[in-house]
Amino acid sequence: MAAVSSMSLCTCCTPCSSSPSTSPLSSPSQNSVCFGAFRPVEKLSLIACNAGRSRVFAVTSDDEWGEDKVPPGRPEPLEESVPSAVGVATAVEEEEGSSVAELKRALVDSLCGTDRGLKASSDVRAEIVELISQLEAKNPTPAPTQALPLLNGKWILAYTSFSELFPLLAAGTLPLVKVGEISQFVDSNALTVENSVTFTGPLATTSFSTSATFEVRSPKRVQIKFEEGVIGTPQLTDSIEIPENVQVMGQNVDLKPVQGLLKSLQDAASSVARSLSGQPPLKFPIRTDRAQSWLLTTYLDSDLRISRGDGGSIFVLLKDGSELLEDL
């Protein structure tokens, strides 16, 4: 390939001559490329001059092939090949729904074995908080207090970082005592909330609940006022069995040597339980400085609810009957 000895840019108003006798480009040892601007109303034209020969490519429209022409060999686009706005929106919605479902499943998997947050390690808590943040960013109900029917019904507590509930959850680690379901029932018509927890022992099952009213303060926030506490009537278990051993402070304690003594205590406790079972529930008013609090619902759909309370506490609840409860 011949070496280029010189290149020049010119803005002359007339194209370079192609005559070998008059053009300075006639010398075979010199090559140049000229970009010439013709009249102001014309578009730029490219003049390629090489060894005394010049070719002019005129551009007369925005499309060098013409406004209504397609370049040779290039197939015309089919209407079906252009995705419609509706199709794109549908695809985005499907992908968004799939992403939310995967996040919900990952969150439930992270909650397994945490005993509603009581036994969660710092690493697991960090993972749960990250998944919650991602779900909150995809909240399908940006104004939960304007969708009160969706809040209606019974919700099961799956996780909390509320430290004041930990002593209650820790009761399940006591010998012969098990903390059962912790639930919340929301009545959006009456604007009331009832929190309930069940306890199961070797003799009977009982419950403790609190009733409250709430007021809507913003699209996400409600103000809750607790009014009454109720200790449920003990219900005798169908079969009373004393285990052979129990776990106390991480140690296995053998109860076989004291089975006879426990049997006598069991009979006495059973008599007391029968007498109590005929009594009405014990109700008492709640009159403390902490009788009121606020709650933000940051994620809400048909089977998952995430709320944040004062003090930064987090509550994850699953709708009663949700398939997600089967994995906990």
Coordinates of C-alpha atoms in Angstrom, one line a residue:
M1 CA 0.0 0.0 0.0
A2 CA 1.5 3.4 -1.0
A3 CA 2.5 5.7 1.8
V4 CA 0.4 8.8 2.2
S5 CA 2.7 11.8 1.8
S6 CA 0.3 14.4 2.8
M7 CA -3.3 15.0 3.8
S8 CA -5.3 18.2 3.6
L9 CA -8.6 19.5 4.6
C10 CA -10.2 22.2 2.5
T11 CA -13.5 24.1 2.7
C12 CA -13.5 25.4 -0.8
C13 CA -16.8 26.3 -2.4
T14 CA -16.0 24.3 -5.6
P15 CA -14.9 20.7 -5.9
C16 CA -11.3 19.9 -6.7
S17 CA -10.7 19.4 -10.4
S18 CA -10.3 16.0 -11.7
S19 CA -8.1 17.0 -14.6
P20 CA -4.6 15.6 -14.4
S21 CA -3.0 18.6 -16.1
T22 CA -4.4 21.3 -13.8
S23 CA -4.8 19.4 -10.5
P24 CA -2.0 19.4 -8.0
L25 CA -3.0 15.9 -7.2
S26 CA -1.8 14.6 -10.6
S27 CA 1.5 13.6 -9.2
P28 CA 1.4 9.9 -8.5
S29 CA 3.5 10.4 -5.4
Q30 CA 0.9 12.5 -3.7
N31 CA -2.5 11.5 -2.3
S32 CA -5.0 13.6 -0.4
V33 CA -8.5 13.5 0.9
C34 CA -10.7 16.6 0.7
F35 CA -13.9 17.3 2.6
G36 CA -15.6 20.2 0.7
A37 CA -18.6 22.2 1.8
F38 CA -20.5 23.3 -1.2
R39 CA -23.3 25.9 -0.9
P40 CA -24.7 26.6 2.6
V41 CA -28.0 25.1 1.6
E42 CA -26.4 21.9 0.5
K43 CA -25.3 19.1 2.8
L44 CA -21.7 18.0 3.1
S45 CA -20.3 16.0 0.2
L46 CA -17.4 13.8 0.3
I47 CA -14.8 14.1 -2.5
A48 CA -12.3 11.4 -2.7
C49 CA -9.3 12.3 -4.9
N50 CA -6.7 9.7 -5.7
A51 CA -4.1 10.0 -8.4
G52 CA -6.0 12.5 -10.4
R53 CA -9.4 10.7 -10.1
S54 CA -12.2 12.1 -8.0
R55 CA -15.6 10.7 -7.1
V56 CA -18.4 12.7 -5.5
F57 CA -21.0 11.2 -3.2
A58 CA -23.9 13.6 -2.8
V59 CA -26.2 13.3 0.2
T60 CA -29.6 14.8 -0.5
S61 CA -31.6 13.5 2.5
D62 CA -31.2 12.2 6.0
D63 CA -31.2 8.7 4.6
E64 CA -28.6 8.1 2.0
W65 CA -30.9 5.5 0.4
G66 CA -33.8 7.9 0.1
E67 CA -36.7 8.6 2.3
D68 CA -38.8 5.7 1.0
K69 CA -36.2 3.2 0.0
V70 CA -34.5 0.3 1.7
P71 CA -30.8 -0.5 1.1
P72 CA -30.3 -3.3 -1.3
G73 CA -30.2 -6.7 0.4
R74 CA -31.7 -5.4 3.6
P75 CA -35.1 -7.0 4.4
E76 CA -38.0 -4.7 5.3
P77 CA -38.9 -5.0 9.0
L78 CA -42.1 -6.9 9.7
E79 CA -44.7 -5.4 12.0
E80 CA -44.7 -8.5 14.1
S81 CA -41.0 -8.1 14.8
V82 CA -41.6 -4.9 16.7
P83 CA -42.8 -5.6 20.3
S84 CA -45.8 -3.7 21.4
A85 CA -45.9 -1.5 24.5
V86 CA -48.5 -3.8 26.0
G87 CA -46.3 -6.9 25.4
V88 CA -43.3 -5.2 27.0
A89 CA -45.3 -4.1 30.0
T90 CA -46.7 -7.6 30.5
A91 CA -43.2 -9.1 30.3
V92 CA -41.9 -6.6 32.8
E93 CA -44.8 -7.3 35.2
E94 CA -44.3 -11.1 34.9
E95 CA -40.6 -10.7 35.6
E96 CA -41.4 -8.4 38.6
G97 CA -43.9 -10.9 40.0
S98 CA -41.4 -13.7 39.6
S99 CA -38.7 -11.7 41.4
V100 CA -41.1 -10.9 44.3
A101 CA -42.1 -14.5 44.7
E102 CA -38.4 -15.6 44.8
L103 CA -37.7 -13.0 47.4
K104 CA -40.6 -14.1 49.5
R105 CA -39.5 -17.7 49.3
A106 CA -35.9 -16.7 50.2
L107 CA -37.2 -14.8 53.2
V108 CA -39.2 -17.7 54.5
D109 CA -36.2 -20.0 54.1
S110 CA -34.1 -17.6 56.1
L111 CA -36.7 -17.6 58.9
C112 CA -36.6 -21.4 59.4
G113 CA -35.1 -22.4 62.7
T114 CA -35.0 -18.9 64.1
D115 CA -38.0 -19.4 66.5
R116 CA -39.6 -16.2 65.3
G117 CA -36.2 -14.3 65.7
L118 CA -35.3 -15.5 69.2
K119 CA -32.6 -17.9 68.0
A120 CA -31.4 -16.0 64.9
S121 CA -27.7 -15.3 64.7
S122 CA -26.3 -11.9 63.7
D123 CA -25.5 -13.2 60.2
V124 CA -29.0 -14.6 59.7
R125 CA -30.5 -11.3 61.0
A126 CA -28.4 -9.4 58.5
E127 CA -29.6 -11.6 55.7
I128 CA -33.3 -11.2 56.8
V129 CA -33.0 -7.4 56.9
E130 CA -31.5 -7.4 53.4
L131 CA -34.3 -9.5 52.0
I132 CA -36.9 -7.4 53.8
S133 CA -35.4 -4.2 52.3
Q134 CA -35.5 -5.7 48.8
L135 CA -39.2 -6.6 49.3
E136 CA -40.1 -3.2 50.6
A137 CA -38.6 -1.7 47.5
K138 CA -41.0 -3.8 45.4
N139 CA -44.1 -3.2 47.7
P140 CA -47.2 -3.9 45.5
T141 CA -49.4 -1.9 48.0
P142 CA -47.7 1.6 48.4
A143 CA -50.7 2.8 50.5
P144 CA -51.7 0.0 52.8
T145 CA -54.0 2.1 55.0
Q146 CA -56.0 2.8 51.8
A147 CA -56.3 -1.0 51.2
L148 CA -57.7 -2.0 54.6
P149 CA -59.7 -5.0 53.3
L150 CA -56.3 -6.5 52.4
L151 CA -55.3 -6.1 56.0
N152 CA -58.4 -7.9 57.2
G153 CA -58.1 -11.3 58.9
K154 CA -55.7 -13.4 60.9
W155 CA -52.0 -12.9 60.6
I156 CA -49.3 -15.3 62.0
L157 CA -46.1 -13.9 63.4
A158 CA -43.1 -15.5 61.6
Y159 CA -40.3 -13.1 62.8
T160 CA -39.7 -10.1 64.9
S161 CA -36.8 -8.0 66.2
F162 CA -38.9 -6.5 68.9
S163 CA -36.8 -7.3 72.0
E164 CA -39.7 -6.9 74.4
L165 CA -41.3 -10.1 72.9
F166 CA -38.1 -12.1 73.5
P167 CA -38.9 -13.0 77.1
L168 CA -42.3 -14.2 76.0
L169 CA -40.7 -16.3 73.2
A170 CA -38.1 -17.6 75.7
A171 CA -40.9 -19.1 77.8
G172 CA -40.9 -21.8 75.3
T173 CA -37.5 -22.9 76.5
L174 CA -38.8 -23.6 80.0
P175 CA -39.3 -27.3 80.9
L176 CA -42.8 -28.6 80.0
V177 CA -43.8 -25.3 78.5
K178 CA -44.3 -24.5 74.8
V179 CA -45.1 -21.2 73.2
G180 CA -47.6 -21.9 70.5
E181 CA -49.0 -19.6 67.8
I182 CA -48.6 -15.9 68.0
S183 CA -51.2 -14.2 65.9
Q184 CA -52.9 -10.9 65.1
F185 CA -56.5 -10.4 64.0
V186 CA -57.3 -7.2 62.2
D187 CA -60.8 -5.9 61.7
S188 CA -60.7 -3.0 59.3
N189 CA -64.4 -2.2 59.7
A190 CA -64.3 -1.8 63.5
L191 CA -60.6 -0.5 63.3
T192 CA -59.5 -3.0 66.0
V193 CA -56.6 -5.3 66.4
E194 CA -56.3 -8.3 68.7
N195 CA -52.9 -9.9 69.5
S196 CA -52.9 -13.4 70.9
V197 CA -50.4 -16.0 72.1
T198 CA -51.0 -19.5 73.2
F199 CA -49.1 -21.5 75.8
T200 CA -49.2 -25.3 76.1
G201 CA -48.1 -27.3 79.1
P202 CA -48.4 -30.9 80.2
L203 CA -51.9 -30.3 81.6
A204 CA -53.6 -27.5 79.8
T205 CA -53.4 -24.9 77.1
T206 CA -54.2 -21.3 77.7
S207 CA -53.8 -18.0 75.9
F208 CA -53.1 -14.4 76.5
S209 CA -54.4 -11.6 74.3
T210 CA -54.6 -7.8 74.1
S211 CA -57.2 -5.8 72.2
A212 CA -56.5 -2.4 70.7
T213 CA -58.0 0.2 68.4
F214 CA -56.1 2.0 65.6
E215 CA -56.4 5.3 63.7
V216 CA -55.0 5.9 60.2
R217 CA -52.4 8.7 60.3
S218 CA -50.8 8.4 56.8
P219 CA -50.9 6.1 53.8
K220 CA -48.6 3.6 55.7
R221 CA -48.9 4.6 59.3
V222 CA -51.5 3.7 62.0
Q223 CA -51.6 4.8 65.6
I224 CA -52.4 1.9 68.0
K225 CA -53.9 2.2 71.4
F226 CA -54.0 -0.9 73.6
E227 CA -57.1 -1.0 75.8
E228 CA -57.6 -4.4 77.4
G229 CA -55.7 -7.6 78.2
V230 CA -57.3 -11.0 78.5
I231 CA -56.0 -14.2 80.1
G232 CA -57.9 -17.1 78.5
T233 CA -59.6 -19.9 80.4
P234 CA -57.2 -23.0 80.6
Q235 CA -58.3 -25.8 78.4
L236 CA -57.3 -29.3 79.6
T237 CA -55.3 -31.3 77.1
D238 CA -56.7 -34.6 75.8
S239 CA -53.9 -36.7 77.0
I240 CA -51.7 -35.8 79.9
E241 CA -48.2 -37.2 79.7
I242 CA -45.1 -36.5 81.7
P243 CA -41.9 -36.8 79.6
E244 CA -39.1 -39.0 80.7
N245 CA -36.6 -36.1 80.3
V246 CA -36.5 -32.4 79.7
Q247 CA -34.0 -29.8 78.6
V248 CA -33.0 -27.3 81.3
M249 CA -30.3 -24.7 80.5
G250 CA -29.0 -26.8 77.6
Q251 CA -28.8 -30.0 79.8
N252 CA -30.8 -33.1 79.6
V253 CA -32.6 -33.9 82.9
D254 CA -33.8 -37.4 83.6
L255 CA -37.3 -37.4 85.2
K256 CA -37.7 -41.1 85.7
P257 CA -36.5 -41.0 89.4
V258 CA -39.2 -38.5 90.3
Q259 CA -42.1 -39.9 88.2
G260 CA -44.1 -40.9 91.3
L261 CA -43.8 -37.4 92.8
L262 CA -44.7 -35.7 89.5
K263 CA -47.7 -38.0 89.2
S264 CA -49.1 -36.7 92.5
L265 CA -48.4 -33.1 91.5
Q266 CA -50.1 -33.8 88.2
D267 CA -53.3 -35.0 89.8
A268 CA -53.4 -31.9 92.1
A269 CA -52.7 -29.6 89.2
S270 CA -55.3 -31.4 87.1
S271 CA -57.9 -30.7 89.8
V272 CA -57.1 -27.0 89.9
A273 CA -57.2 -26.8 86.1
R274 CA -60.6 -28.4 86.0
S275 CA -61.9 -25.8 88.5
L276 CA -60.4 -22.9 86.5
S277 CA -61.8 -24.2 83.2
G278 CA -65.3 -23.4 84.3
Q279 CA -64.4 -19.7 85.0
P280 CA -64.7 -16.9 82.5
P281 CA -61.6 -15.3 81.0
L282 CA -59.8 -12.8 83.2
K283 CA -59.9 -9.3 81.7
F284 CA -58.0 -6.3 82.8
P285 CA -57.6 -2.7 81.5
I286 CA -54.2 -1.6 80.1
R287 CA -53.2 1.7 81.5
T288 CA -49.5 2.3 81.1
D289 CA -47.3 4.8 79.4
R290 CA -46.6 2.3 76.6
A291 CA -50.3 1.7 75.9
Q292 CA -49.9 3.6 72.6
S293 CA -47.5 3.1 69.7
W294 CA -47.4 3.5 66.0
L295 CA -46.8 1.0 63.2
L296 CA -45.7 1.4 59.6
T297 CA -46.8 -1.2 57.1
T298 CA -43.9 -1.3 54.5
Y299 CA -45.0 -4.3 52.5
L300 CA -48.4 -5.8 52.0
D301 CA -49.9 -8.4 49.7
S302 CA -52.4 -11.3 50.0
D303 CA -50.2 -13.5 52.2
L304 CA -47.2 -11.4 53.5
R305 CA -47.1 -8.3 55.6
I306 CA -44.0 -6.5 56.9
S307 CA -44.3 -3.8 59.5
R308 CA -41.9 -1.5 61.3
G309 CA -42.7 -0.1 64.8
D310 CA -41.3 2.6 67.0
G311 CA -37.7 1.8 68.1
G312 CA -36.9 0.3 64.7
S313 CA -38.5 -3.1 65.5
I314 CA -39.5 -5.3 62.5
F315 CA -42.5 -7.7 62.3
V316 CA -43.0 -10.3 59.5
L317 CA -46.4 -11.8 59.4
L318 CA -48.0 -14.4 57.1
K319 CA -51.7 -14.6 56.4
D320 CA -53.4 -17.6 58.0
G321 CA -53.8 -20.3 55.4
S322 CA -50.9 -19.1 53.3
E323 CA -48.7 -21.8 51.6
L324 CA -45.6 -20.0 53.0
L325 CA -46.6 -21.1 56.5
E326 CA -46.0 -24.7 55.5
D327 CA -42.2 -24.0 55.2
L328 CA -41.8 -22.7 58.7

